[in-house]
Coordinates of C-alpha atoms in Angstrom, one line a residue:
Chain J
M1 CA -1.0 -1.2 25.4
A2 CA 0.5 -2.7 28.8
L3 CA 1.7 -5.7 25.3
A4 CA 3.9 -3.1 22.9
G5 CA 4.8 -1.0 26.2
G6 CA 5.8 -5.1 27.4
K7 CA 7.5 -5.5 23.3
S8 CA 9.4 -2.6 24.3
T9 CA 11.2 -2.7 26.3
T10 CA 12.4 -6.7 25.9
R11 CA 13.2 -4.7 22.5
N12 CA 15.8 -1.5 24.4
R13 CA 17.1 -3.8 26.8
R14 CA 18.5 -6.7 24.1
G15 CA 19.1 -2.9 21.8
R16 CA 21.8 -2.0 25.3
S17 CA 22.7 -5.6 25.7
E18 CA 23.5 -5.4 20.9
E19 CA 24.8 -1.9 21.9
T20 CA 27.6 -3.0 25.0
L21 CA 28.4 -5.5 22.5
V22 CA 29.4 -3.6 19.5
I23 CA 31.5 -1.4 22.3
L24 CA 33.2 -4.4 23.2
M25 CA 33.5 -5.7 20.7
A26 CA 35.6 -2.5 19.4
M27 CA 37.3 -1.0 22.2
I28 CA 38.5 -4.7 23.5
P29 CA 40.5 -5.6 20.5
C30 CA 41.4 -1.8 20.6
I31 CA 42.4 -0.9 23.9
G32 CA 45.2 -4.3 23.9
F33 CA 46.4 -3.5 20.4
Y34 CA 47.4 0.3 21.6
V35 CA 48.8 -1.3 24.5
L36 CA 50.6 -3.7 23.3
F37 CA 51.9 -1.8 20.5
M38 CA 51.8 1.8 22.0
G39 CA 52.2 1.8 25.4
F40 CA 53.9 -0.7 26.7
P41 CA 57.0 0.2 23.5
I42 CA 56.6 3.9 24.2
V43 CA 57.5 3.3 28.3
Y44 CA 59.8 0.4 27.4
A45 CA 62.2 2.7 25.7
L46 CA 61.7 5.5 28.3
Y47 CA 62.5 2.5 30.9
L48 CA 66.0 1.9 28.6
S49 CA 66.6 5.5 28.3
F50 CA 68.4 4.9 31.6
H51 CA 70.1 1.8 31.6
R52 CA 72.9 0.6 29.4
W53 CA 72.3 -2.9 27.7
S54 CA 73.4 -5.0 24.5
V55 CA 70.3 -7.6 24.3
I56 CA 71.9 -10.7 25.5
D57 CA 72.7 -9.7 29.3
E58 CA 70.6 -7.8 31.8
P59 CA 69.9 -3.3 31.9
V60 CA 71.6 -2.1 34.1
F61 CA 70.8 0.9 35.5
V62 CA 72.9 4.4 34.7
G63 CA 70.7 6.9 35.5
I64 CA 70.9 9.8 33.1
N65 CA 74.5 8.6 32.0
N66 CA 72.9 7.9 28.1
Y67 CA 72.0 11.6 28.2
Q68 CA 74.7 13.5 29.8
R69 CA 77.3 10.8 27.2
I70 CA 75.0 12.0 24.4
L71 CA 74.4 16.0 24.9
T72 CA 78.2 16.4 26.5
D73 CA 80.5 14.2 24.8
D74 CA 79.1 12.1 21.7
P75 CA 80.6 14.6 18.5
V76 CA 78.7 12.0 15.8
F77 CA 75.6 12.4 17.8
F78 CA 76.3 17.0 17.1
Q79 CA 77.7 16.1 13.8
S80 CA 74.1 13.8 12.8
L81 CA 71.7 17.1 14.6
Q82 CA 73.2 19.3 12.8
N83 CA 72.7 17.4 9.1
T84 CA 69.2 16.3 10.3
V85 CA 68.4 20.4 10.7
I86 CA 69.5 21.6 7.7
Y87 CA 68.4 19.2 5.9
A88 CA 65.1 19.4 6.8
L89 CA 65.1 23.1 6.4
A90 CA 66.2 23.4 3.3
A91 CA 64.2 20.6 2.6
V92 CA 61.7 21.9 4.2
L93 CA 61.4 26.0 3.8
I94 CA 61.9 25.4 -0.3
G95 CA 59.9 23.0 -0.7
I96 CA 57.1 25.3 -0.1
I97 CA 58.4 28.2 -2.1
L98 CA 58.4 25.8 -4.8
A99 CA 55.5 23.8 -3.7
L100 CA 53.4 27.4 -3.4
S101 CA 54.5 28.9 -6.8
T102 CA 54.3 26.1 -9.4
A103 CA 50.3 25.0 -6.6
L104 CA 50.5 29.2 -8.0
L105 CA 51.1 28.9 -12.0
I106 CA 49.1 25.4 -12.7
N107 CA 45.9 27.4 -10.7
S108 CA 46.2 30.6 -12.9
L109 CA 45.8 28.3 -16.2
K110 CA 42.8 27.4 -17.9
R111 CA 43.9 24.4 -19.6
F112 CA 46.0 21.4 -18.5
V113 CA 45.5 21.6 -15.3
G114 CA 45.5 18.2 -14.7
L115 CA 47.7 17.1 -16.7
F116 CA 50.7 19.4 -14.9
R117 CA 49.3 17.8 -11.8
T118 CA 49.6 14.3 -13.0
V119 CA 53.2 15.5 -14.0
Y120 CA 54.0 17.1 -10.5
F121 CA 52.9 14.5 -8.6
L122 CA 55.0 11.5 -10.5
P123 CA 57.8 11.4 -7.7
V124 CA 55.4 10.9 -4.6
V125 CA 53.6 8.1 -6.4
T126 CA 57.3 6.8 -7.0
S127 CA 58.6 4.9 -3.9
M128 CA 61.1 5.7 -1.8
V129 CA 63.6 3.4 -2.3
A130 CA 63.4 3.2 -6.1
A131 CA 63.5 6.5 -6.2
A132 CA 67.2 6.9 -3.5
V133 CA 68.6 4.4 -6.7
V134 CA 67.3 5.0 -9.6
W135 CA 69.0 9.4 -8.2
R136 CA 72.3 7.2 -6.5
W137 CA 72.3 6.7 -10.4
L138 CA 72.2 9.8 -11.9
Y139 CA 74.6 11.2 -9.4
Q140 CA 76.9 8.7 -10.4
S141 CA 80.3 10.6 -11.0
Q142 CA 80.7 9.2 -14.5
F143 CA 78.0 7.6 -15.6
G144 CA 75.6 9.9 -14.2
F145 CA 73.3 11.7 -16.6
F146 CA 74.0 14.6 -14.0
N147 CA 77.7 14.5 -14.7
Q148 CA 77.0 13.3 -18.5
V149 CA 75.0 16.8 -18.6
L150 CA 78.0 19.1 -17.2
S151 CA 80.5 17.5 -19.7
A152 CA 78.1 17.6 -22.6
L153 CA 78.4 21.0 -22.3
G154 CA 82.0 21.4 -21.4
L155 CA 81.7 22.0 -17.7
S156 CA 83.7 20.0 -14.6
R157 CA 81.9 16.9 -13.7
I158 CA 80.8 17.5 -9.6
P159 CA 80.8 15.1 -7.2
W160 CA 77.5 14.6 -6.0
L161 CA 77.5 12.1 -3.2
D162 CA 81.2 11.7 -3.0
S163 CA 81.8 14.4 -1.0
P164 CA 81.0 15.9 2.1
R165 CA 80.4 18.6 0.7
Y166 CA 77.7 17.9 -1.5
A167 CA 76.8 15.1 -0.2
L168 CA 74.3 16.7 1.8
M169 CA 72.4 18.7 -1.2
S170 CA 72.4 16.1 -3.6
V171 CA 70.0 14.9 -0.6
I172 CA 67.7 17.3 -0.6
I173 CA 68.0 18.3 -4.2
M174 CA 66.2 14.4 -4.4
M175 CA 63.8 15.1 -1.9
L176 CA 62.5 18.3 -3.5
W177 CA 61.8 16.7 -6.5
K178 CA 60.7 14.2 -5.0
G179 CA 58.2 16.0 -1.7
L180 CA 57.1 18.7 -5.0
G181 CA 53.8 17.4 -6.2
F182 CA 52.2 16.5 -3.2
N183 CA 53.1 19.2 -1.4
T184 CA 51.7 21.0 -4.9
V185 CA 48.8 19.3 -4.0
L186 CA 47.2 20.6 -0.7
F187 CA 48.6 24.9 -2.2
M188 CA 46.0 23.4 -5.3
A189 CA 43.3 22.7 -3.0
G190 CA 44.1 25.4 0.1
L191 CA 43.9 28.2 -2.9
H192 CA 40.5 26.3 -4.5
G193 CA 39.0 27.2 -1.1
I194 CA 39.8 30.8 -1.3
P195 CA 36.4 32.4 -2.3
S196 CA 36.9 34.9 -5.2
T197 CA 35.2 37.1 -4.4
Y198 CA 37.7 38.4 -1.9
K199 CA 40.4 38.4 -5.0
E200 CA 37.2 41.0 -6.8
A201 CA 37.2 42.6 -4.5
A202 CA 41.3 43.7 -4.3
V203 CA 41.3 44.0 -7.9
I204 CA 38.6 46.3 -7.9
D205 CA 40.4 48.4 -5.1
G206 CA 43.2 48.8 -7.5
A207 CA 45.7 45.5 -5.8
N208 CA 48.3 44.8 -7.7
S209 CA 49.1 41.3 -8.5
L210 CA 51.8 41.3 -5.9
Q211 CA 50.3 42.8 -2.9
I212 CA 47.4 39.8 -3.6
L213 CA 49.5 37.2 -2.6
I214 CA 51.3 38.8 0.4
H215 CA 48.1 41.1 1.8
L216 CA 45.6 38.0 0.4
T217 CA 46.7 34.5 -0.7
L218 CA 49.3 34.0 1.7
P219 CA 47.1 35.0 5.5
L220 CA 43.8 33.2 4.1
L221 CA 46.7 30.1 3.6
K222 CA 48.0 30.2 6.9
P223 CA 46.4 27.3 7.0
T224 CA 47.1 24.3 5.3
L225 CA 51.1 26.7 4.9
V226 CA 50.8 25.3 9.0
F227 CA 50.0 22.1 8.4
V228 CA 52.4 22.1 4.9
L229 CA 55.1 23.6 8.1
I230 CA 54.4 21.0 11.1
T231 CA 54.0 18.2 8.7
G232 CA 57.0 18.8 6.1
F233 CA 59.3 19.1 9.7
I234 CA 58.1 15.8 11.4
H235 CA 58.5 14.0 8.4
T236 CA 62.1 15.2 7.8
F237 CA 63.1 14.9 11.5
Q238 CA 62.7 11.1 11.2
A239 CA 64.5 11.1 7.7
F240 CA 66.8 7.8 7.2
T241 CA 65.4 5.6 3.3
E242 CA 66.7 8.5 1.4
M243 CA 70.0 8.5 2.4
Y244 CA 70.5 4.8 3.7
I245 CA 70.0 4.0 0.3
L246 CA 71.8 7.1 -1.3
T247 CA 74.6 7.8 -0.1
Q248 CA 74.8 5.1 3.9
G249 CA 75.1 7.9 5.8
G250 CA 78.5 9.0 4.4
P251 CA 80.9 10.8 2.8
L252 CA 82.6 11.1 6.7
R253 CA 78.9 11.5 8.5
S254 CA 78.6 14.5 6.2
T255 CA 74.8 13.0 5.5
T256 CA 74.1 11.1 8.8
T257 CA 70.6 11.9 10.3
I258 CA 69.3 11.3 13.8
V259 CA 67.4 8.2 12.8
M260 CA 70.0 6.8 11.1
Y261 CA 72.4 6.7 14.0
L262 CA 69.9 5.1 16.3
Y263 CA 69.3 2.2 14.2
E264 CA 73.0 2.4 13.6
R265 CA 74.1 2.3 17.6
A266 CA 70.8 0.2 18.5
F267 CA 71.0 -2.8 15.3
D268 CA 74.4 -2.6 14.6
W269 CA 76.0 -1.9 18.2
F270 CA 73.3 -3.0 19.5
Q271 CA 73.6 -0.1 22.3
M272 CA 69.9 0.1 23.3
G273 CA 70.1 1.9 26.6
Y274 CA 72.0 4.5 24.2
A275 CA 69.9 4.5 21.1
S276 CA 66.1 4.4 23.6
A277 CA 68.2 8.1 24.7
V278 CA 68.8 9.4 21.4
A279 CA 65.0 8.5 20.3
F280 CA 63.7 10.4 23.1
I281 CA 65.8 13.1 22.3
L282 CA 64.3 13.0 19.1
F283 CA 61.3 12.6 20.1
I284 CA 60.8 15.8 23.0
V285 CA 62.7 17.9 19.3
I286 CA 59.5 16.9 16.9
I287 CA 57.3 17.7 20.3
A288 CA 59.0 20.6 20.2
L289 CA 59.0 22.1 17.6
T290 CA 55.2 21.2 17.1
L291 CA 54.0 23.2 19.7
F292 CA 56.0 26.1 18.9
Q293 CA 54.7 25.6 15.5
L294 CA 51.4 26.0 16.9
R295 CA 51.7 28.8 19.2
F296 CA 53.6 31.3 16.4
S297 CA 50.8 29.8 13.8
K298 CA 47.9 31.1 16.1
T299 CA 45.0 33.5 14.7
G300 CA 41.5 33.0 14.4
W301 CA 40.9 33.2 10.5
E302 CA 38.1 32.2 9.3
Y303 CA 35.9 32.3 5.4
Chain N
M1 CA 40.4 72.1 -32.6
S2 CA 42.8 71.6 -28.8
Q3 CA 39.5 70.2 -27.9
S4 CA 39.8 67.7 -30.7
S5 CA 43.5 66.6 -30.3
L6 CA 43.5 66.3 -26.6
V7 CA 40.2 63.3 -27.1
V8 CA 42.6 61.8 -30.0
T9 CA 45.5 61.6 -27.6
E10 CA 43.6 60.2 -25.0
K11 CA 42.5 58.0 -26.9
R12 CA 46.0 56.5 -28.0
H13 CA 47.3 56.9 -24.5
Q14 CA 44.3 54.6 -23.9
G15 CA 44.6 52.1 -26.3
A16 CA 48.3 51.9 -25.9
S17 CA 48.3 51.9 -22.4
L18 CA 45.9 48.5 -23.2
S19 CA 48.5 46.6 -25.8
T20 CA 50.8 46.9 -23.0
Y21 CA 49.1 46.0 -20.8
R22 CA 48.1 42.8 -23.1
R23 CA 51.5 42.2 -23.7
R24 CA 53.0 42.1 -20.5
A25 CA 49.7 39.9 -19.7
M26 CA 50.9 37.6 -23.2
A27 CA 54.4 38.0 -21.4
F28 CA 53.6 36.5 -18.2
G29 CA 51.8 33.7 -19.5
V30 CA 54.8 32.5 -22.1
V31 CA 57.0 32.5 -19.2
R32 CA 54.3 30.9 -16.6
S33 CA 54.0 28.0 -19.0
L34 CA 57.9 28.4 -20.0
L35 CA 58.2 27.2 -15.5
L36 CA 55.4 25.0 -15.5
C37 CA 57.2 23.1 -18.3
V38 CA 60.4 23.2 -17.0
G39 CA 59.9 21.7 -14.1
A40 CA 58.0 19.0 -15.5
I41 CA 61.0 17.7 -17.6
A42 CA 62.2 18.1 -14.3
M43 CA 59.7 15.8 -12.6
F44 CA 60.4 13.2 -15.9
V45 CA 63.7 12.8 -16.6
P46 CA 65.0 10.2 -14.0
F47 CA 62.2 8.6 -14.8
F48 CA 63.1 9.3 -18.8
W49 CA 66.8 8.3 -17.6
M50 CA 65.6 5.2 -15.2
V51 CA 63.4 3.4 -18.1
T52 CA 66.3 3.8 -20.8
T53 CA 68.6 2.6 -18.5
A54 CA 66.6 -0.5 -18.0
F55 CA 66.5 -1.3 -21.6
K56 CA 70.2 -0.5 -22.6
Y57 CA 72.8 -3.5 -23.4
S58 CA 75.6 -3.1 -20.5
Q59 CA 78.1 -1.5 -23.4
D60 CA 75.6 1.3 -24.3
I61 CA 75.3 2.1 -20.2
I62 CA 78.7 3.0 -20.2
A63 CA 79.3 4.5 -23.9
Y64 CA 81.5 7.8 -24.0
P65 CA 80.4 10.0 -25.5
P66 CA 76.8 9.3 -23.9
I67 CA 73.9 7.0 -25.7
W68 CA 70.5 9.7 -25.0
F69 CA 67.7 8.5 -26.9
P70 CA 68.6 4.6 -27.5
T71 CA 68.6 3.0 -30.6
R72 CA 68.8 -1.2 -29.8
V73 CA 67.1 -2.1 -26.4
T74 CA 67.4 -5.6 -24.4
L75 CA 65.4 -7.4 -22.1
Q76 CA 68.0 -9.2 -21.0
H77 CA 68.5 -7.3 -17.5
F78 CA 64.4 -8.1 -16.9
R79 CA 64.5 -11.7 -17.4
T80 CA 68.1 -11.7 -15.1
I81 CA 66.0 -9.9 -11.9
F82 CA 62.8 -12.0 -12.7
T83 CA 64.8 -15.9 -13.1
E84 CA 68.3 -15.2 -11.6
M85 CA 66.9 -13.3 -8.6
N86 CA 64.1 -13.5 -6.3
F87 CA 62.2 -10.1 -7.6
G88 CA 59.4 -12.4 -8.6
R89 CA 59.2 -12.7 -4.9
Y90 CA 60.2 -10.0 -3.2
F91 CA 56.9 -8.4 -5.5
F92 CA 54.3 -11.4 -4.6
N93 CA 55.8 -10.7 -0.8
S94 CA 55.0 -6.8 -0.5
F95 CA 51.8 -7.3 -2.8
Y96 CA 50.3 -9.8 0.1
L97 CA 51.2 -8.0 2.7
S98 CA 50.4 -4.7 2.2
T99 CA 46.9 -6.3 0.4
S100 CA 45.9 -7.8 3.4
I101 CA 47.1 -5.0 6.2
T102 CA 45.1 -2.4 4.3
M103 CA 42.2 -4.4 4.4
V104 CA 42.5 -5.5 8.3
S105 CA 43.2 -1.8 8.8
V106 CA 40.8 -0.4 7.0
M107 CA 38.2 -2.2 8.2
T108 CA 39.0 -2.0 12.1
S109 CA 39.1 1.8 11.4
A110 CA 36.1 2.1 10.5
F111 CA 34.6 0.3 13.5
V112 CA 36.7 2.0 16.4
G113 CA 36.0 5.0 14.4
Y114 CA 32.1 4.5 13.9
V115 CA 31.6 3.3 17.3
F116 CA 33.8 6.7 18.7
A117 CA 31.2 8.6 16.6
K118 CA 28.0 6.9 17.1
F119 CA 28.6 4.7 20.5
D120 CA 28.6 6.1 24.7
F121 CA 30.4 4.4 27.3
R122 CA 32.5 6.1 29.5
F123 CA 36.3 7.3 29.7
K124 CA 35.0 7.4 25.5
N125 CA 36.8 10.4 25.2
V126 CA 40.3 9.7 27.9
I127 CA 40.7 6.8 25.6
F128 CA 39.6 8.7 22.4
F129 CA 42.9 11.2 22.9
G130 CA 45.7 8.6 24.0
I131 CA 45.3 6.8 21.0
L132 CA 45.2 10.2 19.9
A133 CA 47.9 11.3 21.2
T134 CA 49.7 8.8 19.7
M135 CA 50.4 10.2 16.5
M136 CA 52.3 12.6 17.9
V137 CA 55.1 9.6 18.7
P138 CA 58.2 8.9 16.4
F139 CA 57.6 5.6 15.1
P140 CA 61.8 5.3 15.9
V141 CA 61.1 5.8 19.7
T142 CA 58.5 3.1 19.7
M143 CA 60.7 1.0 16.9
I144 CA 63.7 -1.0 19.9
P145 CA 61.6 -2.2 22.2
L146 CA 59.4 -3.4 19.3
Y147 CA 62.3 -5.3 18.2
L148 CA 62.8 -6.6 21.9
F149 CA 58.4 -7.8 22.1
M150 CA 59.2 -9.1 18.1
S151 CA 62.7 -10.9 19.3
W152 CA 60.9 -12.5 23.3
T153 CA 58.2 -13.9 20.6
G154 CA 60.4 -15.4 18.5
L155 CA 58.3 -13.3 15.1
I156 CA 61.7 -11.4 13.8
G157 CA 62.6 -13.0 10.4
T158 CA 58.7 -13.3 10.3
H159 CA 55.4 -11.2 7.8
A160 CA 53.3 -11.6 11.4
A161 CA 56.1 -9.0 12.6
I162 CA 55.0 -6.7 10.1
F163 CA 51.4 -7.8 9.7
L164 CA 50.6 -7.2 13.5
P165 CA 51.9 -3.6 14.2
G166 CA 49.7 -2.8 11.6
I167 CA 46.1 -4.4 12.2
F168 CA 45.2 -0.6 13.8
N169 CA 46.1 2.3 12.1
T170 CA 45.6 5.8 14.7
F171 CA 45.2 8.0 11.6
G172 CA 42.5 5.8 9.6
I173 CA 40.8 5.7 12.8
F174 CA 40.3 9.5 13.2
L175 CA 39.6 9.5 10.1
M176 CA 36.7 7.6 9.5
R177 CA 35.6 8.9 13.5
Q178 CA 35.2 12.2 11.4
F179 CA 33.5 10.7 9.1
M180 CA 31.0 9.4 10.5
H181 CA 30.2 12.4 13.0
T182 CA 28.9 13.5 9.8
V183 CA 26.4 10.4 9.1
P184 CA 22.8 11.6 10.0
N185 CA 21.6 9.9 14.3
E186 CA 18.2 9.0 12.5
L187 CA 19.2 6.2 10.4
R188 CA 20.8 3.9 12.8
E189 CA 17.6 5.1 15.4
A190 CA 15.7 3.8 12.3
A191 CA 17.8 0.7 11.4
K192 CA 17.0 -0.1 14.8
I193 CA 13.2 0.3 15.7
D194 CA 13.3 -2.6 12.4
G195 CA 14.9 -4.4 14.3
C196 CA 18.4 -4.5 13.7
H197 CA 20.7 -5.5 15.1
E198 CA 24.1 -3.6 15.6
L199 CA 26.2 -4.5 13.9
A200 CA 24.0 -5.6 9.9
I201 CA 24.1 -2.0 11.2
F202 CA 27.1 -1.1 10.6
W203 CA 28.0 -3.7 8.1
T204 CA 25.1 -3.4 5.7
I205 CA 24.0 0.2 6.4
I206 CA 27.0 2.7 7.6
L207 CA 30.2 1.6 5.5
P208 CA 28.6 1.7 2.2
L209 CA 27.6 5.7 3.1
T210 CA 31.0 6.5 4.0
R211 CA 32.4 4.9 0.6
P212 CA 34.7 8.3 -0.3
A213 CA 36.9 8.1 3.7
L214 CA 37.6 4.3 3.1
G215 CA 38.0 4.9 -1.2
A216 CA 40.8 7.6 -0.2
L217 CA 42.8 5.9 3.5
T218 CA 42.4 2.8 1.5
I219 CA 44.9 4.2 -0.7
F220 CA 46.6 6.1 1.4
I221 CA 47.2 3.4 4.0
F222 CA 48.2 1.0 0.9
M223 CA 50.3 3.1 0.0
W224 CA 52.2 3.5 3.5
N225 CA 52.9 0.2 3.2
W226 CA 54.1 -0.6 -0.2
D227 CA 56.6 1.9 0.2
N228 CA 57.5 0.9 4.8
F229 CA 61.2 0.5 4.7
I230 CA 62.6 0.3 8.1
W231 CA 60.6 -1.8 9.6
P232 CA 60.7 -4.8 7.8
L233 CA 64.8 -3.6 7.1
I234 CA 64.8 -4.1 10.7
M235 CA 62.8 -8.0 10.8
L236 CA 63.1 -9.3 7.7
M237 CA 66.5 -11.8 7.7
E238 CA 66.0 -13.6 4.4
D239 CA 65.9 -12.7 0.8
R240 CA 62.6 -15.0 0.1
L241 CA 60.8 -13.0 2.5
Y242 CA 62.0 -9.8 1.2
T243 CA 59.8 -7.5 0.4
L244 CA 59.9 -5.4 -3.2
P245 CA 61.6 -2.2 -1.1
V246 CA 63.6 -4.0 0.8
G247 CA 64.5 -6.6 -1.1
L248 CA 65.4 -3.4 -4.0
A249 CA 67.9 -2.2 -1.5
M250 CA 70.0 -5.6 -0.9
F251 CA 70.0 -6.1 -4.4
A252 CA 71.5 -2.0 -4.8
N253 CA 73.9 -2.5 -2.9
Q254 CA 75.2 -5.6 -3.8
Y255 CA 74.8 -5.2 -7.6
W256 CA 75.7 -1.9 -8.0
T257 CA 77.5 -1.5 -10.6
D258 CA 75.8 -3.7 -13.0
Y259 CA 73.3 -0.7 -13.3
G260 CA 71.1 -2.1 -15.9
L261 CA 69.7 -4.6 -13.4
V262 CA 69.5 -2.4 -11.0
L263 CA 67.7 0.2 -13.0
A264 CA 65.2 -3.2 -14.2
G265 CA 65.2 -3.8 -10.8
S266 CA 63.9 0.0 -9.9
T267 CA 61.6 0.7 -13.0
A268 CA 59.5 -2.9 -11.9
T269 CA 59.5 -1.6 -8.3
V270 CA 58.2 1.7 -10.1
M271 CA 56.2 1.1 -12.3
P272 CA 53.2 -0.8 -11.4
V273 CA 52.4 1.8 -8.9
L274 CA 52.7 4.0 -11.8
I275 CA 49.8 1.8 -13.7
V276 CA 48.0 2.0 -10.6
F277 CA 48.6 6.0 -10.3
F278 CA 47.6 6.5 -14.0
L279 CA 44.5 4.6 -13.9
M280 CA 42.7 6.1 -10.7
Q281 CA 44.5 9.6 -10.0
K282 CA 41.8 11.4 -9.0
S283 CA 41.0 9.2 -5.6
F284 CA 44.4 9.7 -5.5
V285 CA 44.0 13.2 -5.6
E286 CA 41.6 14.2 -3.8
G287 CA 42.9 10.9 -1.5
I288 CA 46.0 13.8 -0.5
T289 CA 43.4 16.7 0.1
L290 CA 41.1 14.9 2.1
T291 CA 44.2 13.1 4.5
G292 CA 46.1 15.5 3.3
L293 CA 49.2 12.9 5.2
K294 CA 51.8 11.4 4.3
G295 CA 54.4 8.4 6.3

């Protein structure tokens, strides 16, 4: 009895020191990493945003001067903010409508569900750079696919990427193509999660398809909708790659986004302080958007 | 007489409504299939145009009227990008970088997620929510200080600069912690009573149980790294160190008017991923719905 008791305490002690070892093994590298690659950069970016610094000299404290200049005296910033907002709104909202329709159509099929899902998903697994290169070629003014089709149909060619009027729209169309499959799969999963008994009950009560969609499916799909909306905005507000490849921000700045502008300030002009201030404004916009949407969408649907 | 005729008209009426209903359902079915097929074609056209351009002779690419379906093909463009240019090299760089980052960060995610889910220690929740909060921070915010950090440590222009920020993955930690919660505590306690070491418990008992989540996370992190563009673009200076996206972007800018070469480059970039996707599309789709997150 005494022996057994003694054994179990040593085992406990050994167990506890093992536990401590495991906790330390996980936490020390993890905390170290997050301090170094997250904590320090965030604090340092905030610090830089109140300084003027071109890397070669010492940072000069300028107070809120960077923010002031950005918000009152920087037309390019406002142009890029406007472009980003238009891009995000169009890509996310039209994208949601298209993806939801596609998901509803595919879900109502009896056969070929997997086939359609695969085809719509192809652009999602395509690397963004490669996809943008391909679309730049599709949009090419002389030999590109779209203008070849237009002229074969006897219509006039469109300067897809060469005119400030069309360039942003062209990038949006490409993103709709690229993102459709992703949201469709999410919506299909969301629709799948709605119990069919609800729909059956509505049919018995004499509801038509449109009524079922508006009063039943959409409210029950709200968690998926909110998720797609929030991640969509967070994603599109940081748009960079697609514009970098397709248009380089042009023509006439018509497709410059906030992140492109920040990149330019930081790595072409080496204005690290100014660029950090732009980054923080982007940060605040994204947080505000996220909180707004979370608040706006607060309803307790349980099923 | 009048009664029976009433019955007949009612029956006829019923029959008519049934057939209009059927006709409507059929019309809906046709419209639905048509819409889905148009969409599918729209999804497919860019790939078609990419592949046909890559295999066309240069003069056929800019032929007028356009050659929609080429009758003669060439491998010349592919030969050029792999022999005269560094495409093979980009491939290798992307592959080994993405693979190593994925392997390391899936492991760290599982381990840290396990500790957060199954152990109790001081400040646990503070640390966890501190880590989770960093998911709210967009990369452009930390990008500039990270660049400076890499320049102070002399890591700019090396693959280490791309590898290091990928060792831990916040989303991975979060996902694995959620998943580890579903593993019953009794398993660990039973193994402990049998004298199993804590690390052995994690490695031999817990890890195999979380295979579905590990698979989804592997695909997610690999895809993200394979596609990662802005950070390698800032960090890498030498052509022979470029990853595939950076290499392709630089190459496309430099040789833009040589459409055959550029599109062969795109085809070579896209095809391996598409093939992997076809082979394991079920895990892809499950991974997306499980993780539900993009870059």
